mmCIF file with all atom_site columns, C-alpha atoms in Angstrom:
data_model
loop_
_atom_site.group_PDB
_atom_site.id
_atom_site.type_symbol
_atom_site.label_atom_id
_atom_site.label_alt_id
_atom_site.label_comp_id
_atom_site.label_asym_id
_atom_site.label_entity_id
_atom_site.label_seq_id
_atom_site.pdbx_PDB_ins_code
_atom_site.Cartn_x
_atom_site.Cartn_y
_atom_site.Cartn_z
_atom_site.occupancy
_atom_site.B_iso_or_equiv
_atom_site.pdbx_formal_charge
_atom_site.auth_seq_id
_atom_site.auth_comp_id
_atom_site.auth_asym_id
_atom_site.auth_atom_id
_atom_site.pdbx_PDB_model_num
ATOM 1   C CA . UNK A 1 1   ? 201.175 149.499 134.861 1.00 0.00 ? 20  UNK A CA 1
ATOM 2   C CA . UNK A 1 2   ? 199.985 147.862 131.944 1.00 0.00 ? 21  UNK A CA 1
ATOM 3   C CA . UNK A 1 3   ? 203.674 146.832 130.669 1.00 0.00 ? 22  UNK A CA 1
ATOM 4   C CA . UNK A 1 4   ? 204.259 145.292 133.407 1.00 0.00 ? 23  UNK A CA 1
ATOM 5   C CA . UNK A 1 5   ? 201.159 143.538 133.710 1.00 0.00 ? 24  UNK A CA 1
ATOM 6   C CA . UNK A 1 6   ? 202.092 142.073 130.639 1.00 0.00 ? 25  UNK A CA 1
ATOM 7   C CA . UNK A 1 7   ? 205.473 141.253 130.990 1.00 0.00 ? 26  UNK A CA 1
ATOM 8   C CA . UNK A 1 8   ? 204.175 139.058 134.002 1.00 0.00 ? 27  UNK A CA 1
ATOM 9   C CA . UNK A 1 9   ? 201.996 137.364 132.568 1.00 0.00 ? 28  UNK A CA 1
ATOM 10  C CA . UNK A 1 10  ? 204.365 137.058 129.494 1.00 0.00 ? 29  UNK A CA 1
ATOM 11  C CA . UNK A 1 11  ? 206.515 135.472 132.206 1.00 0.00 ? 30  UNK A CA 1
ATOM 12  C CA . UNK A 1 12  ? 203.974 133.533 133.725 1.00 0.00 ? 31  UNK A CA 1
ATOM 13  C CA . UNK A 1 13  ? 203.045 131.757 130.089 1.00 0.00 ? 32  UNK A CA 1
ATOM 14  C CA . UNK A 1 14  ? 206.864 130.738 129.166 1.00 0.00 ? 33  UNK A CA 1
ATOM 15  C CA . UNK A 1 15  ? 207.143 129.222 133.482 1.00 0.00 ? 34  UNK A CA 1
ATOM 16  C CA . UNK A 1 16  ? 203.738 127.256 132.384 1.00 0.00 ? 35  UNK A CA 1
ATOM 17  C CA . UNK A 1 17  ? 205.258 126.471 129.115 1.00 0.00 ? 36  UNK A CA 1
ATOM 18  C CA . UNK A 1 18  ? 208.524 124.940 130.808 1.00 0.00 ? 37  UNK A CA 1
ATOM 19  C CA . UNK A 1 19  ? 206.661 123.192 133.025 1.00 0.00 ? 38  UNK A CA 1
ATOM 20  C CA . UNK A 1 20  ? 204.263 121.397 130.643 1.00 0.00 ? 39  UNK A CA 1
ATOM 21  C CA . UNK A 1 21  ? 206.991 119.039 128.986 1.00 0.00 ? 40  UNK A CA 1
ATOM 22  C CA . UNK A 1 22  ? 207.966 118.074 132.648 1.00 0.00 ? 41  UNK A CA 1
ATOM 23  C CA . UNK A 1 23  ? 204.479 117.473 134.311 1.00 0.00 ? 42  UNK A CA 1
ATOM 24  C CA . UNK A 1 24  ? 203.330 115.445 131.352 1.00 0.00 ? 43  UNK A CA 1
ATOM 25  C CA . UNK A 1 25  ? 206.579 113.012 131.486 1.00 0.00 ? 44  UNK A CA 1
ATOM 26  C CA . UNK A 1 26  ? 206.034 112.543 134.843 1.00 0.00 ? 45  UNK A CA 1
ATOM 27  C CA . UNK A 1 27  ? 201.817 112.054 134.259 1.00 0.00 ? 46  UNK A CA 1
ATOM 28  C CA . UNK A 1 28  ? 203.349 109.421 131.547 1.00 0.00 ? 47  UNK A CA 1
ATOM 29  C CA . UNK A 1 29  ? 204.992 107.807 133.839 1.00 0.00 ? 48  UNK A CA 1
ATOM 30  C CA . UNK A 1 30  ? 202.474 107.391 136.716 1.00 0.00 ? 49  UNK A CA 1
ATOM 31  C CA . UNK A 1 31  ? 199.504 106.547 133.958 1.00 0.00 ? 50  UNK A CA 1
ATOM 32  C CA . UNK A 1 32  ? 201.962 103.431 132.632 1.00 0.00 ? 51  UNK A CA 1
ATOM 33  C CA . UNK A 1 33  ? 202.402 102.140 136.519 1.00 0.00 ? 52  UNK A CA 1
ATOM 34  C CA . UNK A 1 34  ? 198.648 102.699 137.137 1.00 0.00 ? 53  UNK A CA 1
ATOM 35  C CA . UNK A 1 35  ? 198.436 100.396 133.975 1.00 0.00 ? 54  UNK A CA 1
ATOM 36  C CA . UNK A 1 36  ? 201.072 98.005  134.710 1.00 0.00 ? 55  UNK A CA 1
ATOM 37  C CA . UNK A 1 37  ? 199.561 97.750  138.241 1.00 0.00 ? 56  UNK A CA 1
ATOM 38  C CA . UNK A 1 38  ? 195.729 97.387  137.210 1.00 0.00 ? 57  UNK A CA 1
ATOM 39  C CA . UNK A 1 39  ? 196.979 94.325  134.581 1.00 0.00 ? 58  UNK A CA 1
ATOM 40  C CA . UNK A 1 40  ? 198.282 92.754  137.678 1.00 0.00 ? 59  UNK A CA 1
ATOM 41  C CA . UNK A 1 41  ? 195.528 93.012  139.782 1.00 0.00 ? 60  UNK A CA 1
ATOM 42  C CA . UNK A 1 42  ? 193.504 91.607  136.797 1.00 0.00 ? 61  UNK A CA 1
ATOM 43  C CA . UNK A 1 43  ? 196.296 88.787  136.230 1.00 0.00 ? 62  UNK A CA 1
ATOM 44  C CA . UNK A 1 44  ? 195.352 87.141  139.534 1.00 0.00 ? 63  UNK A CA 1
ATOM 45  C CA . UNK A 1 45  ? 193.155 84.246  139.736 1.00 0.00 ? 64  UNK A CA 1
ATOM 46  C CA . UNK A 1 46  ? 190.090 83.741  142.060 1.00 0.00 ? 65  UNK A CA 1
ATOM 47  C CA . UNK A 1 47  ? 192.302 81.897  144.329 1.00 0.00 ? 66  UNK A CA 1
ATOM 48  C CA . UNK A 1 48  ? 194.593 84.893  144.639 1.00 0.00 ? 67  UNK A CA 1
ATOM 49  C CA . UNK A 1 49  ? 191.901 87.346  144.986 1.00 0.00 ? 68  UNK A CA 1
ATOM 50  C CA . UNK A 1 50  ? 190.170 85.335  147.505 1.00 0.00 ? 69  UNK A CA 1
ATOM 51  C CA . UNK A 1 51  ? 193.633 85.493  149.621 1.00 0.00 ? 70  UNK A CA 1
ATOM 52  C CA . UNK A 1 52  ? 194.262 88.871  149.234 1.00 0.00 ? 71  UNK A CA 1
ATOM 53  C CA . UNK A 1 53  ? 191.160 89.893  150.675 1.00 0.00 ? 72  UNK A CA 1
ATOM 54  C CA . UNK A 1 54  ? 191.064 87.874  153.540 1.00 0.00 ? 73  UNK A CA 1
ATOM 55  C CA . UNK A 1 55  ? 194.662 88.908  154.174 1.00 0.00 ? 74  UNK A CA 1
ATOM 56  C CA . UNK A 1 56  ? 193.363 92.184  153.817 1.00 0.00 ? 75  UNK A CA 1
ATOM 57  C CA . UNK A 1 57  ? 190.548 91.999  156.119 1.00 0.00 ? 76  UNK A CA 1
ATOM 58  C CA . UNK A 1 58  ? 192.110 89.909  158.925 1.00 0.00 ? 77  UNK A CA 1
ATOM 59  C CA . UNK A 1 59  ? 194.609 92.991  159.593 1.00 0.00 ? 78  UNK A CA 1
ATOM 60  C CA . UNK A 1 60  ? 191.906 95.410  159.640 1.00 0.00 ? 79  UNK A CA 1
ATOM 61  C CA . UNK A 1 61  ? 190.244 97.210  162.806 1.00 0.00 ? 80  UNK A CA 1
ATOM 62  C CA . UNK A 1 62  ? 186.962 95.829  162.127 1.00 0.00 ? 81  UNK A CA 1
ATOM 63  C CA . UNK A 1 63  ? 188.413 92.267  162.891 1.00 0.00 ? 82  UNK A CA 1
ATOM 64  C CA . UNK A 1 64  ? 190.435 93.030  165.737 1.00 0.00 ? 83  UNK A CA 1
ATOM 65  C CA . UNK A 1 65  ? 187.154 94.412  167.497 1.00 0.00 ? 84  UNK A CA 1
ATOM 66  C CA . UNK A 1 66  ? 185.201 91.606  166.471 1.00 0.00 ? 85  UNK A CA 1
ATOM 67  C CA . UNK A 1 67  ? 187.412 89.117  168.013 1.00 0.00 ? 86  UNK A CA 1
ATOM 68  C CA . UNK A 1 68  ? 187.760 91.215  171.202 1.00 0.00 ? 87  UNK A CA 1
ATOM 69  C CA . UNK A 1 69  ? 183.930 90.911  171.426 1.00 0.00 ? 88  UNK A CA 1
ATOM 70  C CA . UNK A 1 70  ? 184.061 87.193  170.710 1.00 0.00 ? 89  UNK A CA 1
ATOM 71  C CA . UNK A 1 71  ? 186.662 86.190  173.052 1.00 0.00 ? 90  UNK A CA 1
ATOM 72  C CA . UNK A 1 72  ? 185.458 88.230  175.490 1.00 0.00 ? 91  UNK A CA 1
ATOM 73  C CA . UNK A 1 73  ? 181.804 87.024  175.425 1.00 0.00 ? 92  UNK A CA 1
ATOM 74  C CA . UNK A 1 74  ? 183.030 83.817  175.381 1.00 0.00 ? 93  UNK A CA 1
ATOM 75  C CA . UNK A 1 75  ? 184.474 83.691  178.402 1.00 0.00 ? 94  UNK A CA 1
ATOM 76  C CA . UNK A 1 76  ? 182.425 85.859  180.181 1.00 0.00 ? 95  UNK A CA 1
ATOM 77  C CA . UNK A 1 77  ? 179.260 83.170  179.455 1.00 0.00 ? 96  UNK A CA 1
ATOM 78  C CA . UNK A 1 78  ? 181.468 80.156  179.777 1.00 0.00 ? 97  UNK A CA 1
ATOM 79  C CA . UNK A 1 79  ? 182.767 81.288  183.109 1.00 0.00 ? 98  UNK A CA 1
ATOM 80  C CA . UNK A 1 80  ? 179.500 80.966  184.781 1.00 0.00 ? 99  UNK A CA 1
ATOM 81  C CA . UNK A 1 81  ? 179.001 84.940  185.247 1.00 0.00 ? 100 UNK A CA 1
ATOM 82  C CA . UNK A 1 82  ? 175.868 85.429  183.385 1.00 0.00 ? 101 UNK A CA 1
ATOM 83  C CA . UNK A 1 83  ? 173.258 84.306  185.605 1.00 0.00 ? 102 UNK A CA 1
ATOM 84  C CA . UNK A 1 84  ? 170.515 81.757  183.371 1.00 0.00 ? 103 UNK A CA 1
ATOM 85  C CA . UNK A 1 85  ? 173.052 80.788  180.310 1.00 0.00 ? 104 UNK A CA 1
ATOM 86  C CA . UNK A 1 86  ? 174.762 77.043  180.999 1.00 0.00 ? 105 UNK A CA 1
ATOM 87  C CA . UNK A 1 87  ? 177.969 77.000  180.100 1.00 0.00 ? 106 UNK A CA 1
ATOM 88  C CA . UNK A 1 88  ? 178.752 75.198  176.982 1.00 0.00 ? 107 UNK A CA 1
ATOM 89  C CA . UNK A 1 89  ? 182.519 75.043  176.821 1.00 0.00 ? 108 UNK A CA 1
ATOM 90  C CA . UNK A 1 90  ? 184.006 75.277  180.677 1.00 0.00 ? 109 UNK A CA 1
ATOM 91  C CA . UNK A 1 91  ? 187.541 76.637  181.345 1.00 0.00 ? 110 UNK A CA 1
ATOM 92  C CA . UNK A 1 92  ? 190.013 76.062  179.819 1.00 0.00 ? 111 UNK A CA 1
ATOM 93  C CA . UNK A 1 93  ? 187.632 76.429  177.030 1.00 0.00 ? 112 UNK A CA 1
ATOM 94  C CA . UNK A 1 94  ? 188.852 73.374  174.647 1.00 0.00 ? 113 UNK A CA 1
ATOM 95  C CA . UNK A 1 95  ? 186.384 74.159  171.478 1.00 0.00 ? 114 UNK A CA 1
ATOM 96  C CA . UNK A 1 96  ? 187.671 78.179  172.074 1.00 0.00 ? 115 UNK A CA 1
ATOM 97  C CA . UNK A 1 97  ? 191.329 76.608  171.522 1.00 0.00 ? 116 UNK A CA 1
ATOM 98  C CA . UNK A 1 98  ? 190.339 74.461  168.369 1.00 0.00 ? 117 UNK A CA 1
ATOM 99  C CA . UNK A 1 99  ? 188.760 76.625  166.830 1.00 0.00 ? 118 UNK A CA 1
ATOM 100 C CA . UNK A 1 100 ? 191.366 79.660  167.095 1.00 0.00 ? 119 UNK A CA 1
ATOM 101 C CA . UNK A 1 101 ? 194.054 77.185  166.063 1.00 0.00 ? 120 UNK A CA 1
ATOM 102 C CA . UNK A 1 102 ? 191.965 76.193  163.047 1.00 0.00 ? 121 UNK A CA 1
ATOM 103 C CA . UNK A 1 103 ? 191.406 79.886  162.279 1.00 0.00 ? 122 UNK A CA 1
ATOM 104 C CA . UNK A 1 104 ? 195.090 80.627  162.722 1.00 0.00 ? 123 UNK A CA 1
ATOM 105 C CA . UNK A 1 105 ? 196.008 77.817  160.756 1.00 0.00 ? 124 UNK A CA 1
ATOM 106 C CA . UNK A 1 106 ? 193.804 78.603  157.874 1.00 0.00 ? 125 UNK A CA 1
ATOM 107 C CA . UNK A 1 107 ? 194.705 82.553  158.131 1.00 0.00 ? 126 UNK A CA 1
ATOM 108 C CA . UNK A 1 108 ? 198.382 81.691  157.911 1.00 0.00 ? 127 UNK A CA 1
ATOM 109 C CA . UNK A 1 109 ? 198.246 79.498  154.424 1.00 0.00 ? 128 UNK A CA 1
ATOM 110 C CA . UNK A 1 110 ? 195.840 82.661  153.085 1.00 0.00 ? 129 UNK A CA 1
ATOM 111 C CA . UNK A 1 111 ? 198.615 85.200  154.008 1.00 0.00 ? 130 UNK A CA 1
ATOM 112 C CA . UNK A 1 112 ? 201.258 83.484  152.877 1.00 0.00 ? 131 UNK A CA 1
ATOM 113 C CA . UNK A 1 113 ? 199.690 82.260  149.529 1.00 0.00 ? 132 UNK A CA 1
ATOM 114 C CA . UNK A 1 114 ? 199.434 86.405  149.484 1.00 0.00 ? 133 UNK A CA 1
ATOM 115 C CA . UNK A 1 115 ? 202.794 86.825  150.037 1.00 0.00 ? 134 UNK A CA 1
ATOM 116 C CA . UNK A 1 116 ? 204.146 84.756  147.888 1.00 0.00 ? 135 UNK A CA 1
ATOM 117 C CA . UNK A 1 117 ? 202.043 86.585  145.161 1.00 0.00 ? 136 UNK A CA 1
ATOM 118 C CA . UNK A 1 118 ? 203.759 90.112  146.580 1.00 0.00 ? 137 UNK A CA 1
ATOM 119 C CA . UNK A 1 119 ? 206.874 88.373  146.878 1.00 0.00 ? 138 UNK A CA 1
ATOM 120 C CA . UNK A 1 120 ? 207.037 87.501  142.800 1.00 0.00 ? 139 UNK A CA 1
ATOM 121 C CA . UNK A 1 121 ? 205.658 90.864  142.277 1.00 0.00 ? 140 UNK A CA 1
ATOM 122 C CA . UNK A 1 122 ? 208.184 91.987  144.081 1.00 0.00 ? 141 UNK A CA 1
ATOM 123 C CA . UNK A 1 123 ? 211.195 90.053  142.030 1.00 0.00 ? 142 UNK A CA 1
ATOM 124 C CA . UNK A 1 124 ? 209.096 91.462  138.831 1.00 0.00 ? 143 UNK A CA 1
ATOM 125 C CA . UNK A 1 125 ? 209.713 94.639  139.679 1.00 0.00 ? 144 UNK A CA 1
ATOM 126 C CA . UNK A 1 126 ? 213.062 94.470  140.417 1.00 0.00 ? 145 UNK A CA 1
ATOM 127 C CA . UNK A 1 127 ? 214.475 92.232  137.384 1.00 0.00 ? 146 UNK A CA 1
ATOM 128 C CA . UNK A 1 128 ? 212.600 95.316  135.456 1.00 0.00 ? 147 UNK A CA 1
ATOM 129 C CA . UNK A 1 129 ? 214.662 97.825  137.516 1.00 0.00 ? 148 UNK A CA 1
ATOM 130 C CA . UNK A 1 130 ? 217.413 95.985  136.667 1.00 0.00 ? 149 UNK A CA 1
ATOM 131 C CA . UNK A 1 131 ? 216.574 96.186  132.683 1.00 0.00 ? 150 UNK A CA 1
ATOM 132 C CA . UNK A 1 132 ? 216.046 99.573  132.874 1.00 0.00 ? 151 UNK A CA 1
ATOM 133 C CA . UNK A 1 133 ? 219.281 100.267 134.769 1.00 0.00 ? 152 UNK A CA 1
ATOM 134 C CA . UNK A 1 134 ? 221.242 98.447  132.214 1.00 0.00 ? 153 UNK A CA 1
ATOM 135 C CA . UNK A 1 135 ? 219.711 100.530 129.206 1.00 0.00 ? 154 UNK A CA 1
ATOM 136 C CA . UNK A 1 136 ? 220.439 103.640 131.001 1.00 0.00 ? 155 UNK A CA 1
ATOM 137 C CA . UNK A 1 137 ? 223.904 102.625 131.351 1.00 0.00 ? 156 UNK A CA 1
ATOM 138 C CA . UNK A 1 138 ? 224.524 101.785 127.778 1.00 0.00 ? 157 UNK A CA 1
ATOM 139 C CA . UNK A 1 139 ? 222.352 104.925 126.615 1.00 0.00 ? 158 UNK A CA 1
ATOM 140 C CA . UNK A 1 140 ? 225.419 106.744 129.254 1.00 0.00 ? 159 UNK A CA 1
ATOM 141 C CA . UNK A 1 141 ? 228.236 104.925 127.465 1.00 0.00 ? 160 UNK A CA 1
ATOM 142 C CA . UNK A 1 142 ? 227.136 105.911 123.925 1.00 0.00 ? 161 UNK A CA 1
ATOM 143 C CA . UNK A 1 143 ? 226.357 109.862 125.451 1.00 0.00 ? 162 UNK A CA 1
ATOM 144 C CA . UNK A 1 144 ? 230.344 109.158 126.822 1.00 0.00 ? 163 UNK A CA 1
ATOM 145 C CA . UNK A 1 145 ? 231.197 107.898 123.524 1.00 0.00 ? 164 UNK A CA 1
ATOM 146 C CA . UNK A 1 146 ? 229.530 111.419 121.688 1.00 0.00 ? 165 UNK A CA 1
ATOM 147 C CA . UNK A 1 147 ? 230.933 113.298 123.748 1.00 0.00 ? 166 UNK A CA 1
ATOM 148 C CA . UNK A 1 148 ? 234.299 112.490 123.655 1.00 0.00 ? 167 UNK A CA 1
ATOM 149 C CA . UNK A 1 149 ? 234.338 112.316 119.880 1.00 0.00 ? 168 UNK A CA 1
ATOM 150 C CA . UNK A 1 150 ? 233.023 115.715 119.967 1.00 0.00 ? 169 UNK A CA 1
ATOM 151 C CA . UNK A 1 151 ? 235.584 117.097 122.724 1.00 0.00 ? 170 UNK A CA 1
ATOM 152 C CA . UNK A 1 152 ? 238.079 115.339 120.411 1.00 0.00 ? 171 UNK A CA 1
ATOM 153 C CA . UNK A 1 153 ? 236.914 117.239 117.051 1.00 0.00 ? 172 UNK A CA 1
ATOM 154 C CA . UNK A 1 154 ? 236.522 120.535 118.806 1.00 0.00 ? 173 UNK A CA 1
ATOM 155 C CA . UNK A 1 155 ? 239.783 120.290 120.632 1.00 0.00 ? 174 UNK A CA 1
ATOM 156 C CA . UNK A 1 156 ? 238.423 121.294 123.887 1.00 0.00 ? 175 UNK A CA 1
ATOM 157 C CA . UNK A 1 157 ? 240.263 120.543 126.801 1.00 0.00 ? 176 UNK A CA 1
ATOM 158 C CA . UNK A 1 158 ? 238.351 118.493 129.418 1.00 0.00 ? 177 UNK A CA 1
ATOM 159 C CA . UNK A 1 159 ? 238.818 117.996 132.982 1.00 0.00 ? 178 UNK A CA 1
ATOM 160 C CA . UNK A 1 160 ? 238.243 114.502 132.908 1.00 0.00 ? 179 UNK A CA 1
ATOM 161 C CA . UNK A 1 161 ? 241.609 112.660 131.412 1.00 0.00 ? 180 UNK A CA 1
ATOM 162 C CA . UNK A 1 162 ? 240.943 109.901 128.715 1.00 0.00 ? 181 UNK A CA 1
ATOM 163 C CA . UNK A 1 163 ? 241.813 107.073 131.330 1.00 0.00 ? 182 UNK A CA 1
ATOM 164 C CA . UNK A 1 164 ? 238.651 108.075 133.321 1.00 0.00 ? 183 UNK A CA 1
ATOM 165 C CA . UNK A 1 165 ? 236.686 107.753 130.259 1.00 0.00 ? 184 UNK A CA 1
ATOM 166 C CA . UNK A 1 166 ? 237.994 104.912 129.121 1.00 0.00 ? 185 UNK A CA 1
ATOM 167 C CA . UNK A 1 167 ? 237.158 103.297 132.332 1.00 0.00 ? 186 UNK A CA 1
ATOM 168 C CA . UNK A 1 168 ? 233.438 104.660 132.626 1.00 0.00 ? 187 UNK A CA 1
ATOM 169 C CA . UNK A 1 169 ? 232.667 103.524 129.020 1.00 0.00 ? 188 UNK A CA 1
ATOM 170 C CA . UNK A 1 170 ? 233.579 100.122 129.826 1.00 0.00 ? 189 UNK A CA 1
ATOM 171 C CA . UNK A 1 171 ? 230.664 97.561  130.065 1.00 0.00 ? 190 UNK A CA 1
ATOM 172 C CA . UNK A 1 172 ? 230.190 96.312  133.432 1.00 0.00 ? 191 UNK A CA 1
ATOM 173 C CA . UNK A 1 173 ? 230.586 93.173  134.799 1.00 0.00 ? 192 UNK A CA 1
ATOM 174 C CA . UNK A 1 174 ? 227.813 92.159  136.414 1.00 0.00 ? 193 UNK A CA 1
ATOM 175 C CA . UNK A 1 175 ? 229.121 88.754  137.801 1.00 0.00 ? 194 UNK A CA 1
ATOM 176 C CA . UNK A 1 176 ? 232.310 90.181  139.066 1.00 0.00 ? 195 UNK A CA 1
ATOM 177 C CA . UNK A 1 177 ? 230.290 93.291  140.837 1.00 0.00 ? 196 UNK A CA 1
ATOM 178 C CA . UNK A 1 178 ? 228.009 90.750  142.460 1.00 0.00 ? 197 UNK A CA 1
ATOM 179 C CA . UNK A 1 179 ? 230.774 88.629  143.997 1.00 0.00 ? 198 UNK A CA 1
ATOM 180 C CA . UNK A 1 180 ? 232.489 91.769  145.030 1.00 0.00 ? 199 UNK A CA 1
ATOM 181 C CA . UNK A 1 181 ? 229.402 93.279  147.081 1.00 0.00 ? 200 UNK A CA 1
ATOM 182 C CA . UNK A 1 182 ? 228.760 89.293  148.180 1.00 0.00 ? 201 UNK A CA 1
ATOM 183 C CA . UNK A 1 183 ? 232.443 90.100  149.783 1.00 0.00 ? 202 UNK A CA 1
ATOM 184 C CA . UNK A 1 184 ? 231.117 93.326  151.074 1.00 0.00 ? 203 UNK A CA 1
ATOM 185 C CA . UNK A 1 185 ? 228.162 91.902  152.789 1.00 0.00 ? 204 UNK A CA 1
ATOM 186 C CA . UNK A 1 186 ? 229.987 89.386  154.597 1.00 0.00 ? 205 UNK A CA 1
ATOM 187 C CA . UNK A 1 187 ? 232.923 90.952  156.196 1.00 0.00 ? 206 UNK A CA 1
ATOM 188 C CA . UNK A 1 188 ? 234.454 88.686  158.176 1.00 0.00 ? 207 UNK A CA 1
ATOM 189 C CA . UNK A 1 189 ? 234.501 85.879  155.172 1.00 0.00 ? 208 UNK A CA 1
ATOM 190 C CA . UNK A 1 190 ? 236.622 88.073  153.062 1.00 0.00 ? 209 UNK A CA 1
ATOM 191 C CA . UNK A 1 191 ? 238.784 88.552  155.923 1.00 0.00 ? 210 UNK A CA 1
ATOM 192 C CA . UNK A 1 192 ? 239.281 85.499  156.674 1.00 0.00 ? 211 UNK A CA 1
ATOM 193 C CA . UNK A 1 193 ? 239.791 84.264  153.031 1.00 0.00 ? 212 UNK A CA 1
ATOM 194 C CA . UNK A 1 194 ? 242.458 86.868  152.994 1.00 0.00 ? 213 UNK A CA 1
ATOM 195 C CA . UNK A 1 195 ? 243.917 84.946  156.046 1.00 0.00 ? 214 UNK A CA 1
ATOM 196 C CA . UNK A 1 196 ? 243.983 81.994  154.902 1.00 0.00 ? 215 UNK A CA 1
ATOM 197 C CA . UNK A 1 197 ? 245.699 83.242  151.449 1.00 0.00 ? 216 UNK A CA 1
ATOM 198 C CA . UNK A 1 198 ? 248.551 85.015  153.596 1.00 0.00 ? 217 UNK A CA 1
ATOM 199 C CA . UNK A 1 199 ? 248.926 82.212  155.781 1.00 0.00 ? 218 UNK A CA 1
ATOM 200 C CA . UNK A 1 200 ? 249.981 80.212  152.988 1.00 0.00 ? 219 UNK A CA 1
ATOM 201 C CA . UNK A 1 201 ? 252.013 82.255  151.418 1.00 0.00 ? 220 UNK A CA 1
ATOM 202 C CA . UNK A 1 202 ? 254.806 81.700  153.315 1.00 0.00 ? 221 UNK A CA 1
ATOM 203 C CA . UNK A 1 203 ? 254.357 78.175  152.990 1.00 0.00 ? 222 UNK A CA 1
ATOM 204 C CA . UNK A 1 204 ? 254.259 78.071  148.938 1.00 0.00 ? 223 UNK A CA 1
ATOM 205 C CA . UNK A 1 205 ? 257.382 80.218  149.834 1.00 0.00 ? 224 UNK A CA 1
ATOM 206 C CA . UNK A 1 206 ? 259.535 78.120  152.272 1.00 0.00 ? 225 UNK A CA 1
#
């Protein structure tokens, strides 16, 4: 009994110890987006922070309530139903319609000053995915490039025929693979390009 006690928990230590490299890369990670995040919250100016939170509160249930109740007892006293309250703004309440256009007005600049903040965030993020995406690539190509010198000096035989390499070690074109998934994305303009191009072909031919 108390081998195998031991040989579990011998077990258990080396699982922990595998696990450790892992779970801190991946703490790493998170802790340097927490950062990276909490630098950009700081970044913003007063402005900003001032349209964030409305943007933020405006969507909330608190709000939504609040307006309920306003609308509601608006109406209801300018409708003549309570009994000893005049009615300060009759149907079809003309200050109630100012002023909700005025709100709505000055809610819709707030939100979209906040979304164009998200929106550059946004762009940040992905010109950074786009770095990182490119370093992993060349990292790949040199790994390639390692391995098939070592394949090569070791005379192992390798499913993968020197062509294929050759063509995954090449640098990629970015221009050329944005046109191509531009033609991808709009179908029928490739096809019709290609159209046009047979069309004339005959033409140039005749």
């Amino acid at each position: 009994m108390g081998s195998q006690r031991n040989n579990v928990q011998k077990l258990r230590k080396t699982d922990n110890q595998e696990r450790r490299p892992e779970s801190s890369a991946v703490e790493e990670n998170v802790q340097a987006i927490k950062r990276w995040e909490r630098a950009i919250l700081h970044a913003r100016s007063k402005a900003e922070q001032v349209s964030d939170w409305i943007a933020c509160t405006a969507g909330s249930g608190p709000v939504l309530v609040l307006h309920v109740l306003w609308f509601g007892a608006w109406v209801t006293v300018n409708s003549a139903v309570v009994g000893g309250i005049r009615p300060f703004d009759p149907f079809p309440f003309p200050f109630l319609t100012m002023t909700v256009s005025l709100e709505a007005i000055f809610l819709a600049l707030f939100v979209l000053a906040s979304q164009n903040r998200l929106s550059r965030q946004a762009d940040k993020r992905s010109h950074l995915d786009l770095q990182v995406d490119l370093l992993a690539e060349r990292e790949m190509t040199a790994v390639l490039q390692l391995l098939q010198d070592i394949a090569s000096h070791l005379r192992v035989e390798t499913s993968v025929t020197p062509q294929q390499l050759r063509d995954l070690m090449k640098k990629t074109d970015l221009k050329r693979l944005t046109n191509r998934m531009e033609e991808l994305a709009e179908p029928g303009a490739s096809a019709s390009t290609k159209s046009d191009a047979e069309a004339e072909s005959p033409r140039a031919a005749s």
